[in-house]
PDB file of C-alpha atoms in Angstrom:
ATOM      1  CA  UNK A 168     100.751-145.129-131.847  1.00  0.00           C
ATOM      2  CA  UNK A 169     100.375-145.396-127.961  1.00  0.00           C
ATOM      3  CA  UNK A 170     101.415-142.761-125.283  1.00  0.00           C
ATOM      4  CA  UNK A 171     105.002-142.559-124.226  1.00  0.00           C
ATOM      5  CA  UNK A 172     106.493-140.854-121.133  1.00  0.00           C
ATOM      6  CA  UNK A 173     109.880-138.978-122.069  1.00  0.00           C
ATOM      7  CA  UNK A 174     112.560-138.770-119.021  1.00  0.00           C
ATOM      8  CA  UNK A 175     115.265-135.956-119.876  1.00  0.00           C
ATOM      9  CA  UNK A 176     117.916-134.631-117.604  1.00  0.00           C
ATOM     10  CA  UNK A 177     117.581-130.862-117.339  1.00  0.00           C
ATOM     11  CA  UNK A 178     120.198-128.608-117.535  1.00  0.00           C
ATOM     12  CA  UNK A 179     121.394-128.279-113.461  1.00  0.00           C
ATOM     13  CA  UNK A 180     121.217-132.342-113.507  1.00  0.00           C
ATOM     14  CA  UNK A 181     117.849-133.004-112.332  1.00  0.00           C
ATOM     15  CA  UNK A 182     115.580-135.100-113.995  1.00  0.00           C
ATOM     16  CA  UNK A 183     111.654-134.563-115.081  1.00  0.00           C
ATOM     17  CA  UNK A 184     109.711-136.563-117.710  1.00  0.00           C
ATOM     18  CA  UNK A 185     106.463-135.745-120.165  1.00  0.00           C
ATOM     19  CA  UNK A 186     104.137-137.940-120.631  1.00  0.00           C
ATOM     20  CA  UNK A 187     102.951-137.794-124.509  1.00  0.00           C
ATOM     21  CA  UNK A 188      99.499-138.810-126.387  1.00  0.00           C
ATOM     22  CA  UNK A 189      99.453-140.788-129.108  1.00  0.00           C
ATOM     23  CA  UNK A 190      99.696-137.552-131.111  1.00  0.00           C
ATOM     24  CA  UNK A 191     102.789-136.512-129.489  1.00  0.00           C
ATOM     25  CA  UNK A 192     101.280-133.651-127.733  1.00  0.00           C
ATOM     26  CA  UNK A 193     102.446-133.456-123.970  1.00  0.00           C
ATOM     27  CA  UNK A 194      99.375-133.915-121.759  1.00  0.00           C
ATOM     28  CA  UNK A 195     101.437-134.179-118.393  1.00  0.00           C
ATOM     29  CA  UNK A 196     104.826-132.899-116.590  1.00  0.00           C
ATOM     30  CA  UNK A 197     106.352-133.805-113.690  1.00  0.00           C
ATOM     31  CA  UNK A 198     108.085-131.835-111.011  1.00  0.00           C
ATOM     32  CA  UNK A 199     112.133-131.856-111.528  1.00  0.00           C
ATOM     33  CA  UNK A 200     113.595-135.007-109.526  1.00  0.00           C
ATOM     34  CA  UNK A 201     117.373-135.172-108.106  1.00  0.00           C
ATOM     35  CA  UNK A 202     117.413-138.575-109.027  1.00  0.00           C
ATOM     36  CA  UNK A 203     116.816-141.149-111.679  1.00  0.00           C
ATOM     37  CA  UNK A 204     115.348-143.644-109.818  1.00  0.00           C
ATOM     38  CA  UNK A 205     112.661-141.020-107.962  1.00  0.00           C
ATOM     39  CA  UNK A 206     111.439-139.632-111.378  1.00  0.00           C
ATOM     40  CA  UNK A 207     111.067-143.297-112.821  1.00  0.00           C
ATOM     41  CA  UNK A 208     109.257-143.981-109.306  1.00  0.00           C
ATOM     42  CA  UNK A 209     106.978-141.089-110.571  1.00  0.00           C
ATOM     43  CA  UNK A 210     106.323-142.412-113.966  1.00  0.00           C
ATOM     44  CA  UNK A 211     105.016-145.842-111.971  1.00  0.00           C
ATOM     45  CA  UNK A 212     102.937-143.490-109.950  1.00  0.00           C
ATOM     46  CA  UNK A 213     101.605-141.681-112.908  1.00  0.00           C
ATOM     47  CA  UNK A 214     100.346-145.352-114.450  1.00  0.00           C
ATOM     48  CA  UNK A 215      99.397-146.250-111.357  1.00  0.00           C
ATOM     49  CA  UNK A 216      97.300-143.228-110.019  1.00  0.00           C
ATOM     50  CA  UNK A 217      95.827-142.346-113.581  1.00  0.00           C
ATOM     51  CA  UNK A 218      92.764-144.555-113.245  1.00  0.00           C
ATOM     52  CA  UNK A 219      92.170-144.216-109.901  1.00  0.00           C
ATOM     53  CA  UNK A 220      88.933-142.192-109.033  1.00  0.00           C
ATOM     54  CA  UNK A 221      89.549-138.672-107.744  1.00  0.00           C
ATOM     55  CA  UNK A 222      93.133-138.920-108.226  1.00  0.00           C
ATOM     56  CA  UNK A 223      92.288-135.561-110.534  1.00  0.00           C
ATOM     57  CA  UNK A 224      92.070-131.943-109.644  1.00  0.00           C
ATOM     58  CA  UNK A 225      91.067-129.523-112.316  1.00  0.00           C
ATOM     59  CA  UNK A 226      91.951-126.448-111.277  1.00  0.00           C
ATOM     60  CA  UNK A 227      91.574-122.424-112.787  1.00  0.00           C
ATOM     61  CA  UNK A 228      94.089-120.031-113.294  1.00  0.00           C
ATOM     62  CA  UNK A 229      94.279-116.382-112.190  1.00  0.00           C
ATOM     63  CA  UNK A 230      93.671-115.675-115.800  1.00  0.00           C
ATOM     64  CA  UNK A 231      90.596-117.820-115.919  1.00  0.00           C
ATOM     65  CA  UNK A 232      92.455-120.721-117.805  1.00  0.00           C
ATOM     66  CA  UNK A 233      91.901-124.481-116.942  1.00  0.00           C
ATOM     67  CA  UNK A 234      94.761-126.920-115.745  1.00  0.00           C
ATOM     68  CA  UNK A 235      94.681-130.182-114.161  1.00  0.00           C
ATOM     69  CA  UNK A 236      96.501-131.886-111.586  1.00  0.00           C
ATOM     70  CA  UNK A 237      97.248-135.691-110.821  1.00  0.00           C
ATOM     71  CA  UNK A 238      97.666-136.998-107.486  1.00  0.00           C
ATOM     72  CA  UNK A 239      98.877-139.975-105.785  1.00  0.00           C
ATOM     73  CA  UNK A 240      97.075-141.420-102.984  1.00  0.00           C
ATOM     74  CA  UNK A 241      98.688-139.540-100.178  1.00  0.00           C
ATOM     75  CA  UNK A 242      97.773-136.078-101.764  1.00  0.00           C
ATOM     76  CA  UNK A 243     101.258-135.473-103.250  1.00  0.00           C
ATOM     77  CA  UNK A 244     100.778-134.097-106.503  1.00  0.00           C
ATOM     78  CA  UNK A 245     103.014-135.872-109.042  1.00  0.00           C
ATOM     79  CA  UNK A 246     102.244-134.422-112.169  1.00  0.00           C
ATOM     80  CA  UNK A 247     100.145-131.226-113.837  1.00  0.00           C
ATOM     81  CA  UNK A 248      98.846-130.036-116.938  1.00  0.00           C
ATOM     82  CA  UNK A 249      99.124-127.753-119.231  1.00  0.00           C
ATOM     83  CA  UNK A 250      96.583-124.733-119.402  1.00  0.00           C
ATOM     84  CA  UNK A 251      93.235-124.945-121.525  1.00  0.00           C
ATOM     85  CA  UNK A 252      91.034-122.565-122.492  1.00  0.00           C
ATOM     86  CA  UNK A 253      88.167-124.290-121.481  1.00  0.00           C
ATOM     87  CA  UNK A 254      87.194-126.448-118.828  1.00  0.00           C
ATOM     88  CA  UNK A 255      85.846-128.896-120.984  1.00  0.00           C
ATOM     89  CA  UNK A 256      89.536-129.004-122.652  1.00  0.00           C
ATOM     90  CA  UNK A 257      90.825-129.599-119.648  1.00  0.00           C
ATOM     91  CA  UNK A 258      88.540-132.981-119.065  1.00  0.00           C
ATOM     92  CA  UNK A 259      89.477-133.949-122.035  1.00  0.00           C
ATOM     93  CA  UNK A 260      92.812-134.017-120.598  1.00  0.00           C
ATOM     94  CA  UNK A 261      92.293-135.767-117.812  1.00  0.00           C
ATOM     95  CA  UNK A 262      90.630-138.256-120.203  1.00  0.00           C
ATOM     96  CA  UNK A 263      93.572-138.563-122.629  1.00  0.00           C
ATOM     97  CA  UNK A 264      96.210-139.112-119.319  1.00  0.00           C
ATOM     98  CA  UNK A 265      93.644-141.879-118.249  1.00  0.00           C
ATOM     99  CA  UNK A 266      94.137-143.573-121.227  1.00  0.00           C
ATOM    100  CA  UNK A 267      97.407-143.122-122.449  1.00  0.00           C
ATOM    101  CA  UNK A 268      99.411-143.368-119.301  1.00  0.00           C
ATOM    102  CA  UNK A 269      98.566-146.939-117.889  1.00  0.00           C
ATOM    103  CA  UNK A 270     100.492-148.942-121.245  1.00  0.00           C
ATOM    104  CA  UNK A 271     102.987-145.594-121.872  1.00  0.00           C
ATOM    105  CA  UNK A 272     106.015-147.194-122.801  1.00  0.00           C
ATOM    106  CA  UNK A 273     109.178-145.580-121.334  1.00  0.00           C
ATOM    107  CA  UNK A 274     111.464-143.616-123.389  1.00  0.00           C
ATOM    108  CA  UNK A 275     114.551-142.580-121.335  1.00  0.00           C
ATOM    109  CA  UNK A 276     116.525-139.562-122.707  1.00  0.00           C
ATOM    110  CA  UNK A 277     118.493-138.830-119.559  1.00  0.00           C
ATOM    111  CA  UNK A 278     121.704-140.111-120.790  1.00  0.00           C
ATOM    112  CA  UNK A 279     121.615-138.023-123.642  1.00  0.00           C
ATOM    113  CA  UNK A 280     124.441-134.691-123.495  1.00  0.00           C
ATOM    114  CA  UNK A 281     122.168-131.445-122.529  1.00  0.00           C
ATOM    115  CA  UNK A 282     121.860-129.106-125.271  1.00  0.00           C
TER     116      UNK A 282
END
């Protein structure tokens, strides 16, 4: 089963997608966008940006845990990680967005009511 990105609407009408491994384990998050159209500009950003070389950051946490960050070509960040508990964890992540996000289909959930 491939990767998937999942748009939602959040609860004060923004909008802010996931992208998902194979495994259904969310290995990315975007910031909260006001409209549709800019968070599915994002996704294309994600799939575009993922493979590009140093378009990751990993980064560490004041409480010593790992977290990446992935981001576009004019520095913007545009989407970040969970944290890991080890660094290596985290490249693994970095890995897993590389491959998952280029073919991620699109699964749109926006229209759905907010629980």
């Amino acid at each position: 089963m491939p990767g998937k990105f999942q748009l939602k609407k959040t609860a004060n009408g923004q909008f802010h997608f996931n992208l998902l491994a194979s495994n259904g384990q969310v290995i990315l998050t975007s910031e909260q966008y006001k409209a549709h159209a800019s968070a599915v500009n994002g996704i294309d950003s994600v799939r575009k940006n993922a493979t590009r070389e140093g378009a990751f950051e990993i980064k560490e946490s004041s409480s010593g845990k790992h977290y990446f960050v992935l981001k576009a070509t004019n520095g913007q960040i545009i989407g970040q990680s969970q944290m890991y508990a080890s660094l290596s964890s985290a490249e693994h992540g970095c890995e897993s967005v590389r491959n998952h996000a280029p073919d991620a289909a699109l699964q749109d959930e926006s229209a759905a009511p907010v629980a």
